[in-house]
Amino acid sequence: METLKLAIQKSGRLSEKSLELISECDIRLTQGKRKLISASNDFPLQILYLRDDDIPQYVADGVADIGIVGENEVMEKAKNVSMVRKLGFARCRMSLAIPQDEVYESVQWFNGKRIATSYPHILKDYLQDKNIRAQIEQISGSVEIAPSVGLADSIFDIVSSGSTLVGNRLKEVELVCKSEAVIISSQSLSKEKEKILDDLLFRIDTVLRSKGNKYILLNAPNDKIKEITNILPGMKSPTVMPLFQEGWSSMHFVVSEKDFWNVVDQLKEYGAEGILVIPIEKMIF
Ligand code: PRT
Ligand code: ZN
């Protein structure tokens, strides 16, 4: 029996969520002694702990079969790997930023300027696309201090809350691309490994689907059941059960997180009572 090798980040922003996802798929890991590798007794999966920058290469070379990594690393390394799932965590954007007191009108500002970054390939493609000639200064960390120490005029880096930029008196002027954690896969998996990957993706999909949804239980006056059903987006038919108290029923249904507050406000207007909101562990279709 073959084992699928999954590379995840050893320690950093992606590590905890990557392990959490595996655990939510009900795959329990036996810890490797020095935490370089761990395996599972209940699913044919082995975990390799690596630096995130190395994951695309390891997957492209087949040392790992699949990996969880930021799209930014995949785009930068442009390896022969397939992106098989977006995972919805570690969301960030990749942006150009310049000193706060600079006047900025258009991307033409960057003509003839020096831009510090750890992502030279993504930046080069972007500049080429915009017809900008600039000098790329590749540095591996603390990109945001480059302008203040005179190493560059501007930076191209990952932005999340924006507070790092503000702390370094920089302003974000162009959003180049967005990124989130993704699963990448080698393009030459054996039939057996493909099957394991399909099984894993099936579990991951049920987890991801459930994350976006809530299960709602409530009591409603019978004469409002129709109205309540009409405000539930995409809901064909909620479960309705009579309560002991005459004229009232219990309704059960699933609602997506994005519609949730909107729906709750309307439910109250229709006289719904005892509204219970329950997280869903898995959703299987
Ligand atoms: O050691 P290893 O090489 O494995 O880790 P690393 O230090 O290279 O990566 P790590 O753990 O910092 O980030 C891993 C991945 O998380 C990145 O490749 C992105 O896909 C994603 N991610 C999400 C981020 C951020 N958000 C983020 N905010 N990666 C880095 N940052 C940094 C950014 O570089 C900047 O310095 O945080 C700062 C900006 O944050 P704000 O909130 O101040 O805007
Ligand atoms: Zn890294």
mmCIF file of N, CA, C and O in Angstrom, residues 85-161:
data_model
loop_
_atom_site.group_PDB
_atom_site.id
_atom_site.type_symbol
_atom_site.label_atom_id
_atom_site.label_comp_id
_atom_site.label_asym_id
_atom_site.label_seq_id
_atom_site.Cartn_x
_atom_site.Cartn_y
_atom_site.Cartn_z
ATOM 1 N N ARG A 85 -6.484 22.764 -4.893
ATOM 2 C CA ARG A 85 -7.522 23.355 -4.035
ATOM 3 C C ARG A 85 -7.068 24.678 -3.463
ATOM 4 O O ARG A 85 -5.909 24.810 -3.086
ATOM 5 N N LYS A 86 -7.982 25.623 -3.372
ATOM 6 C CA LYS A 86 -7.736 26.820 -2.583
ATOM 7 C C LYS A 86 -8.274 26.542 -1.196
ATOM 8 O O LYS A 86 -9.356 25.982 -1.063
ATOM 9 N N LEU A 87 -7.544 26.931 -0.164
ATOM 10 C CA LEU A 87 -7.927 26.529 1.186
ATOM 11 C C LEU A 87 -8.527 27.641 2.036
ATOM 12 O O LEU A 87 -9.019 27.391 3.133
ATOM 13 N N GLY A 88 -8.464 28.875 1.555
ATOM 14 C CA GLY A 88 -9.183 29.963 2.251
ATOM 15 C C GLY A 88 -8.498 30.508 3.497
ATOM 16 O O GLY A 88 -9.047 31.395 4.133
ATOM 17 N N PHE A 89 -7.289 30.043 3.846
ATOM 18 C CA PHE A 89 -6.595 30.686 4.965
ATOM 19 C C PHE A 89 -5.289 31.323 4.482
ATOM 20 O O PHE A 89 -4.913 31.176 3.335
ATOM 21 N N ALA A 90 -4.645 32.077 5.373
ATOM 22 C CA ALA A 90 -3.412 32.826 5.040
ATOM 23 C C ALA A 90 -3.635 33.742 3.836
ATOM 24 O O ALA A 90 -2.781 33.872 2.960
ATOM 25 N N ARG A 91 -4.809 34.369 3.839
ATOM 26 C CA ARG A 91 -5.090 35.297 2.746
ATOM 27 C C ARG A 91 -4.239 36.554 2.888
ATOM 28 O O ARG A 91 -4.083 37.080 3.985
ATOM 29 N N CYS A 92 -3.697 37.022 1.795
ATOM 30 C CA CYS A 92 -2.919 38.259 1.805
ATOM 31 C C CYS A 92 -2.882 38.805 0.385
ATOM 32 O O CYS A 92 -3.403 38.186 -0.527
ATOM 33 N N ARG A 93 -2.299 39.999 0.242
ATOM 34 C CA ARG A 93 -2.151 40.526 -1.103
ATOM 35 C C ARG A 93 -0.678 40.859 -1.324
ATOM 36 O O ARG A 93 0.070 41.005 -0.360
ATOM 37 N N MET A 94 -0.291 40.956 -2.577
ATOM 38 C CA MET A 94 1.089 41.321 -2.892
ATOM 39 C C MET A 94 1.020 42.679 -3.555
ATOM 40 O O MET A 94 0.361 42.844 -4.590
ATOM 41 N N SER A 95 1.690 43.632 -2.923
ATOM 42 C CA SER A 95 1.519 45.016 -3.367
ATOM 43 C C SER A 95 2.831 45.761 -3.490
ATOM 44 O O SER A 95 3.827 45.409 -2.864
ATOM 45 N N LEU A 96 2.775 46.822 -4.280
ATOM 46 C CA LEU A 96 3.878 47.774 -4.364
ATOM 47 C C LEU A 96 3.608 48.881 -3.366
ATOM 48 O O LEU A 96 2.464 49.344 -3.225
ATOM 49 N N ALA A 97 4.657 49.309 -2.648
ATOM 50 C CA ALA A 97 4.498 50.389 -1.681
ATOM 51 C C ALA A 97 5.656 51.366 -1.804
ATOM 52 O O ALA A 97 6.783 50.973 -2.149
ATOM 53 N N ILE A 98 5.356 52.627 -1.529
ATOM 54 C CA ILE A 98 6.370 53.688 -1.664
ATOM 55 C C ILE A 98 6.344 54.563 -0.399
ATOM 56 O O ILE A 98 5.388 54.501 0.374
ATOM 57 N N PRO A 99 7.383 55.384 -0.167
ATOM 58 C CA PRO A 99 7.363 56.262 1.019
ATOM 59 C C PRO A 99 6.112 57.133 1.042
ATOM 60 O O PRO A 99 5.658 57.634 0.001
ATOM 61 N N GLN A 100 5.581 57.301 2.262
ATOM 62 C CA GLN A 100 4.303 58.007 2.440
ATOM 63 C C GLN A 100 4.271 59.399 1.830
ATOM 64 O O GLN A 100 3.254 59.838 1.319
ATOM 65 N N ASP A 101 5.401 60.129 1.906
ATOM 66 C CA ASP A 101 5.360 61.529 1.449
ATOM 67 C C ASP A 101 5.566 61.694 -0.055
ATOM 68 O O ASP A 101 5.557 62.807 -0.571
ATOM 69 N N GLU A 102 5.736 60.588 -0.779
ATOM 70 C CA GLU A 102 5.850 60.683 -2.239
ATOM 71 C C GLU A 102 4.485 60.970 -2.864
ATOM 72 O O GLU A 102 3.469 60.470 -2.392
ATOM 73 N N VAL A 103 4.502 61.787 -3.914
ATOM 74 C CA VAL A 103 3.257 62.007 -4.654
ATOM 75 C C VAL A 103 3.125 60.873 -5.671
ATOM 76 O O VAL A 103 4.079 60.564 -6.376
ATOM 77 N N TYR A 104 1.969 60.225 -5.711
ATOM 78 C CA TYR A 104 1.799 59.081 -6.600
ATOM 79 C C TYR A 104 0.578 59.255 -7.484
ATOM 80 O O TYR A 104 -0.521 59.497 -7.008
ATOM 81 N N GLU A 105 0.794 59.190 -8.787
ATOM 82 C CA GLU A 105 -0.345 59.320 -9.698
ATOM 83 C C GLU A 105 -0.638 58.045 -10.458
ATOM 84 O O GLU A 105 -1.795 57.690 -10.648
ATOM 85 N N SER A 106 0.421 57.375 -10.900
ATOM 86 C CA SER A 106 0.182 56.124 -11.639
ATOM 87 C C SER A 106 1.391 55.220 -11.480
ATOM 88 O O SER A 106 2.423 55.623 -10.927
ATOM 89 N N VAL A 107 1.249 54.037 -12.045
ATOM 90 C CA VAL A 107 2.309 53.033 -11.952
ATOM 91 C C VAL A 107 3.595 53.523 -12.663
ATOM 92 O O VAL A 107 4.678 53.008 -12.420
ATOM 93 N N GLN A 108 3.449 54.555 -13.498
ATOM 94 C CA GLN A 108 4.621 55.151 -14.153
ATOM 95 C C GLN A 108 5.647 55.666 -13.140
ATOM 96 O O GLN A 108 6.824 55.847 -13.460
ATOM 97 N N TRP A 109 5.184 55.928 -11.913
ATOM 98 C CA TRP A 109 6.089 56.384 -10.847
ATOM 99 C C TRP A 109 7.316 55.471 -10.742
ATOM 100 O O TRP A 109 8.410 55.914 -10.420
ATOM 101 N N PHE A 110 7.094 54.166 -11.023
ATOM 102 C CA PHE A 110 8.152 53.180 -10.798
ATOM 103 C C PHE A 110 9.223 53.173 -11.898
ATOM 104 O O PHE A 110 10.254 52.526 -11.752
ATOM 105 N N ASN A 111 8.991 53.914 -13.003
ATOM 106 C CA ASN A 111 9.990 53.964 -14.066
ATOM 107 C C ASN A 111 11.315 54.497 -13.528
ATOM 108 O O ASN A 111 11.358 55.576 -12.928
ATOM 109 N N GLY A 112 12.372 53.732 -13.710
ATOM 110 C CA GLY A 112 13.706 54.170 -13.277
ATOM 111 C C GLY A 112 13.961 54.039 -11.782
ATOM 112 O O GLY A 112 15.002 54.462 -11.292
ATOM 113 N N LYS A 113 12.988 53.478 -11.038
ATOM 114 C CA LYS A 113 13.150 53.351 -9.588
ATOM 115 C C LYS A 113 13.733 51.974 -9.216
ATOM 116 O O LYS A 113 13.725 51.031 -10.013
ATOM 117 N N ARG A 114 14.227 51.898 -7.977
ATOM 118 C CA ARG A 114 14.706 50.617 -7.440
ATOM 119 C C ARG A 114 13.624 50.043 -6.519
ATOM 120 O O ARG A 114 13.133 50.743 -5.636
ATOM 121 N N ILE A 115 13.284 48.773 -6.729
ATOM 122 C CA ILE A 115 12.224 48.128 -5.940
ATOM 123 C C ILE A 115 12.822 46.917 -5.210
ATOM 124 O O ILE A 115 13.366 46.015 -5.852
ATOM 125 N N ALA A 116 12.710 46.923 -3.880
ATOM 126 C CA ALA A 116 13.221 45.784 -3.106
ATOM 127 C C ALA A 116 12.124 44.738 -2.945
ATOM 128 O O ALA A 116 10.967 45.083 -2.684
ATOM 129 N N THR A 117 12.478 43.467 -3.106
ATOM 130 C CA THR A 117 11.479 42.397 -2.959
ATOM 131 C C THR A 117 12.127 41.031 -2.737
ATOM 132 O O THR A 117 13.297 40.838 -3.063
ATOM 133 N N SER A 118 11.335 40.113 -2.189
ATOM 134 C CA SER A 118 11.756 38.707 -2.129
ATOM 135 C C SER A 118 11.075 37.922 -3.248
ATOM 136 O O SER A 118 11.194 36.697 -3.311
ATOM 137 N N TYR A 119 10.295 38.609 -4.055
ATOM 138 C CA TYR A 119 9.530 37.946 -5.125
ATOM 139 C C TYR A 119 9.870 38.547 -6.488
ATOM 140 O O TYR A 119 9.014 39.145 -7.152
ATOM 141 N N PRO A 120 11.149 38.389 -6.936
ATOM 142 C CA PRO A 120 11.578 39.048 -8.178
ATOM 143 C C PRO A 120 10.827 38.580 -9.425
ATOM 144 O O PRO A 120 10.589 39.389 -10.327
ATOM 145 N N HIS A 121 10.423 37.302 -9.467
ATOM 146 C CA HIS A 121 9.786 36.824 -10.704
ATOM 147 C C HIS A 121 8.389 37.386 -10.890
ATOM 148 O O HIS A 121 8.016 37.819 -11.981
ATOM 149 N N ILE A 122 7.619 37.390 -9.791
ATOM 150 C CA ILE A 122 6.258 37.935 -9.892
ATOM 151 C C ILE A 122 6.349 39.417 -10.268
ATOM 152 O O ILE A 122 5.622 39.908 -11.128
ATOM 153 N N LEU A 123 7.302 40.109 -9.626
ATOM 154 C CA LEU A 123 7.455 41.546 -9.888
ATOM 155 C C LEU A 123 7.894 41.806 -11.333
ATOM 156 O O LEU A 123 7.351 42.688 -12.004
ATOM 157 N N LYS A 124 8.842 41.001 -11.803
ATOM 158 C CA LYS A 124 9.352 41.189 -13.168
ATOM 159 C C LYS A 124 8.213 41.045 -14.181
ATOM 160 O O LYS A 124 8.071 41.877 -15.091
ATOM 161 N N ASP A 125 7.390 40.011 -14.003
ATOM 162 C CA ASP A 125 6.262 39.797 -14.920
ATOM 163 C C ASP A 125 5.303 40.976 -14.880
ATOM 164 O O ASP A 125 4.809 41.428 -15.912
ATOM 165 N N TYR A 126 5.046 41.472 -13.682
ATOM 166 C CA TYR A 126 4.111 42.596 -13.539
ATOM 167 C C TYR A 126 4.660 43.845 -14.238
ATOM 168 O O TYR A 126 3.943 44.515 -14.997
ATOM 169 N N LEU A 127 5.941 44.142 -13.995
ATOM 170 C CA LEU A 127 6.536 45.346 -14.586
ATOM 171 C C LEU A 127 6.555 45.245 -16.109
ATOM 172 O O LEU A 127 6.270 46.216 -16.812
ATOM 173 N N GLN A 128 6.844 44.037 -16.597
ATOM 174 C CA GLN A 128 6.872 43.831 -18.045
ATOM 175 C C GLN A 128 5.486 44.091 -18.638
ATOM 176 O O GLN A 128 5.345 44.779 -19.638
ATOM 177 N N ASP A 129 4.494 43.560 -17.965
ATOM 178 C CA ASP A 129 3.113 43.720 -18.393
ATOM 179 C C ASP A 129 2.707 45.187 -18.439
ATOM 180 O O ASP A 129 1.939 45.617 -19.295
ATOM 181 N N LYS A 130 3.217 45.981 -17.495
ATOM 182 C CA LYS A 130 2.861 47.413 -17.417
ATOM 183 C C LYS A 130 3.844 48.287 -18.188
ATOM 184 O O LYS A 130 3.745 49.517 -18.138
ATOM 185 N N ASN A 131 4.827 47.645 -18.833
ATOM 186 C CA ASN A 131 5.827 48.406 -19.574
ATOM 187 C C ASN A 131 6.651 49.361 -18.722
ATOM 188 O O ASN A 131 6.930 50.488 -19.136
ATOM 189 N N ILE A 132 7.014 48.907 -17.539
ATOM 190 C CA ILE A 132 7.799 49.742 -16.629
ATOM 191 C C ILE A 132 9.226 49.202 -16.585
ATOM 192 O O ILE A 132 9.430 47.998 -16.455
ATOM 193 N N ARG A 133 10.192 50.108 -16.684
ATOM 194 C CA ARG A 133 11.590 49.699 -16.519
ATOM 195 C C ARG A 133 12.051 50.138 -15.150
ATOM 196 O O ARG A 133 12.155 51.331 -14.872
ATOM 197 N N ALA A 134 12.268 49.167 -14.271
ATOM 198 C CA ALA A 134 12.722 49.486 -12.922
ATOM 199 C C ALA A 134 13.799 48.482 -12.546
ATOM 200 O O ALA A 134 13.941 47.437 -13.187
ATOM 201 N N GLN A 135 14.550 48.817 -11.499
ATOM 202 C CA GLN A 135 15.607 47.903 -11.065
ATOM 203 C C GLN A 135 15.115 47.098 -9.867
ATOM 204 O O GLN A 135 14.676 47.678 -8.873
ATOM 205 N N ILE A 136 15.193 45.779 -9.987
ATOM 206 C CA ILE A 136 14.708 44.926 -8.901
ATOM 207 C C ILE A 136 15.868 44.564 -7.968
ATOM 208 O O ILE A 136 16.883 44.041 -8.409
ATOM 209 N N GLU A 137 15.725 44.906 -6.686
ATOM 210 C CA GLU A 137 16.727 44.540 -5.686
ATOM 211 C C GLU A 137 16.193 43.346 -4.913
ATOM 212 O O GLU A 137 15.264 43.488 -4.117
ATOM 213 N N GLN A 138 16.769 42.188 -5.152
ATOM 214 C CA GLN A 138 16.261 40.988 -4.463
ATOM 215 C C GLN A 138 16.867 40.870 -3.068
ATOM 216 O O GLN A 138 18.082 40.780 -2.922
ATOM 217 N N ILE A 139 16.020 40.895 -2.053
ATOM 218 C CA ILE A 139 16.500 40.652 -0.692
ATOM 219 C C ILE A 139 15.599 39.609 -0.039
ATOM 220 O O ILE A 139 14.446 39.435 -0.437
ATOM 221 N N SER A 140 16.120 38.925 0.969
ATOM 222 C CA SER A 140 15.362 37.766 1.448
ATOM 223 C C SER A 140 14.480 38.040 2.659
ATOM 224 O O SER A 140 13.567 37.285 2.948
ATOM 225 N N GLY A 141 14.722 39.123 3.364
ATOM 226 C CA GLY A 141 13.837 39.391 4.508
ATOM 227 C C GLY A 141 13.820 40.871 4.842
ATOM 228 O O GLY A 141 14.611 41.647 4.289
ATOM 229 N N SER A 142 12.915 41.283 5.719
ATOM 230 C CA SER A 142 12.792 42.687 6.142
ATOM 231 C C SER A 142 12.810 43.656 4.967
ATOM 232 O O SER A 142 13.506 44.670 4.991
ATOM 233 N N VAL A 143 12.038 43.313 3.962
ATOM 234 C CA VAL A 143 11.967 44.134 2.753
ATOM 235 C C VAL A 143 11.502 45.558 3.083
ATOM 236 O O VAL A 143 11.963 46.531 2.485
ATOM 237 N N GLU A 144 10.623 45.645 4.081
ATOM 238 C CA GLU A 144 9.994 46.938 4.378
ATOM 239 C C GLU A 144 10.960 48.019 4.878
ATOM 240 O O GLU A 144 10.643 49.192 4.840
ATOM 241 N N ILE A 145 12.163 47.596 5.324
ATOM 242 C CA ILE A 145 13.095 48.635 5.780
ATOM 243 C C ILE A 145 14.004 49.144 4.656
ATOM 244 O O ILE A 145 14.741 50.110 4.826
ATOM 245 N N ALA A 146 13.935 48.487 3.485
ATOM 246 C CA ALA A 146 14.844 48.835 2.381
ATOM 247 C C ALA A 146 14.827 50.329 2.015
ATOM 248 O O ALA A 146 15.887 50.933 1.876
ATOM 249 N N PRO A 147 13.658 50.970 1.902
ATOM 250 C CA PRO A 147 13.683 52.388 1.538
ATOM 251 C C PRO A 147 14.351 53.272 2.600
ATOM 252 O O PRO A 147 15.136 54.153 2.275
ATOM 253 N N SER A 148 14.092 52.981 3.890
ATOM 254 C CA SER A 148 14.641 53.856 4.922
ATOM 255 C C SER A 148 16.150 53.704 5.078
ATOM 256 O O SER A 148 16.820 54.611 5.539
ATOM 257 N N VAL A 149 16.700 52.550 4.682
ATOM 258 C CA VAL A 149 18.162 52.407 4.754
ATOM 259 C C VAL A 149 18.834 52.718 3.411
ATOM 260 O O VAL A 149 20.043 52.531 3.253
ATOM 261 N N GLY A 150 18.054 53.195 2.465
ATOM 262 C CA GLY A 150 18.632 53.648 1.203
ATOM 263 C C GLY A 150 18.950 52.533 0.216
ATOM 264 O O GLY A 150 19.647 52.735 -0.759
ATOM 265 N N LEU A 151 18.380 51.345 0.471
ATOM 266 C CA LEU A 151 18.653 50.226 -0.419
ATOM 267 C C LEU A 151 17.743 50.235 -1.654
ATOM 268 O O LEU A 151 18.041 49.620 -2.674
ATOM 269 N N ALA A 152 16.619 50.908 -1.537
ATOM 270 C CA ALA A 152 15.665 50.957 -2.654
ATOM 271 C C ALA A 152 14.761 52.173 -2.484
ATOM 272 O O ALA A 152 14.741 52.805 -1.428
ATOM 273 N N ASP A 153 14.003 52.495 -3.544
ATOM 274 C CA ASP A 153 13.056 53.622 -3.459
ATOM 275 C C ASP A 153 11.685 53.152 -3.023
ATOM 276 O O ASP A 153 10.839 53.942 -2.615
ATOM 277 N N SER A 154 11.454 51.831 -3.168
ATOM 278 C CA SER A 154 10.105 51.314 -2.950
ATOM 279 C C SER A 154 10.218 49.818 -2.687
ATOM 280 O O SER A 154 11.299 49.247 -2.808
ATOM 281 N N ILE A 155 9.083 49.196 -2.355
ATOM 282 C CA ILE A 155 9.120 47.753 -2.114
ATOM 283 C C ILE A 155 7.947 47.048 -2.796
ATOM 284 O O ILE A 155 6.915 47.671 -3.101
ATOM 285 N N PHE A 156 8.136 45.746 -3.001
ATOM 286 C CA PHE A 156 7.043 44.888 -3.448
ATOM 287 C C PHE A 156 7.006 43.736 -2.449
ATOM 288 O O PHE A 156 7.976 42.988 -2.328
ATOM 289 N N ASP A 157 5.911 43.628 -1.686
ATOM 290 C CA ASP A 157 5.888 42.620 -0.628
ATOM 291 C C ASP A 157 4.457 42.176 -0.312
ATOM 292 O O ASP A 157 3.485 42.736 -0.830
ATOM 293 N N ILE A 158 4.387 41.218 0.594
ATOM 294 C CA ILE A 158 3.099 40.722 1.083
ATOM 295 C C ILE A 158 2.519 41.719 2.075
ATOM 296 O O ILE A 158 3.231 42.227 2.940
ATOM 297 N N VAL A 159 1.239 41.996 1.935
ATOM 298 C CA VAL A 159 0.543 42.886 2.863
ATOM 299 C C VAL A 159 -0.677 42.142 3.383
ATOM 300 O O VAL A 159 -1.384 41.465 2.632
ATOM 301 N N SER A 160 -0.892 42.264 4.700
ATOM 302 C CA SER A 160 -2.097 41.652 5.241
ATOM 303 C C SER A 160 -2.929 42.747 5.904
ATOM 304 O O SER A 160 -3.872 43.265 5.324
ATOM 305 N N SER A 161 -2.587 43.146 7.127
ATOM 306 C CA SER A 161 -3.342 44.232 7.764
ATOM 307 C C SER A 161 -2.876 45.598 7.269
ATOM 308 O O SER A 161 -3.606 46.580 7.362
#
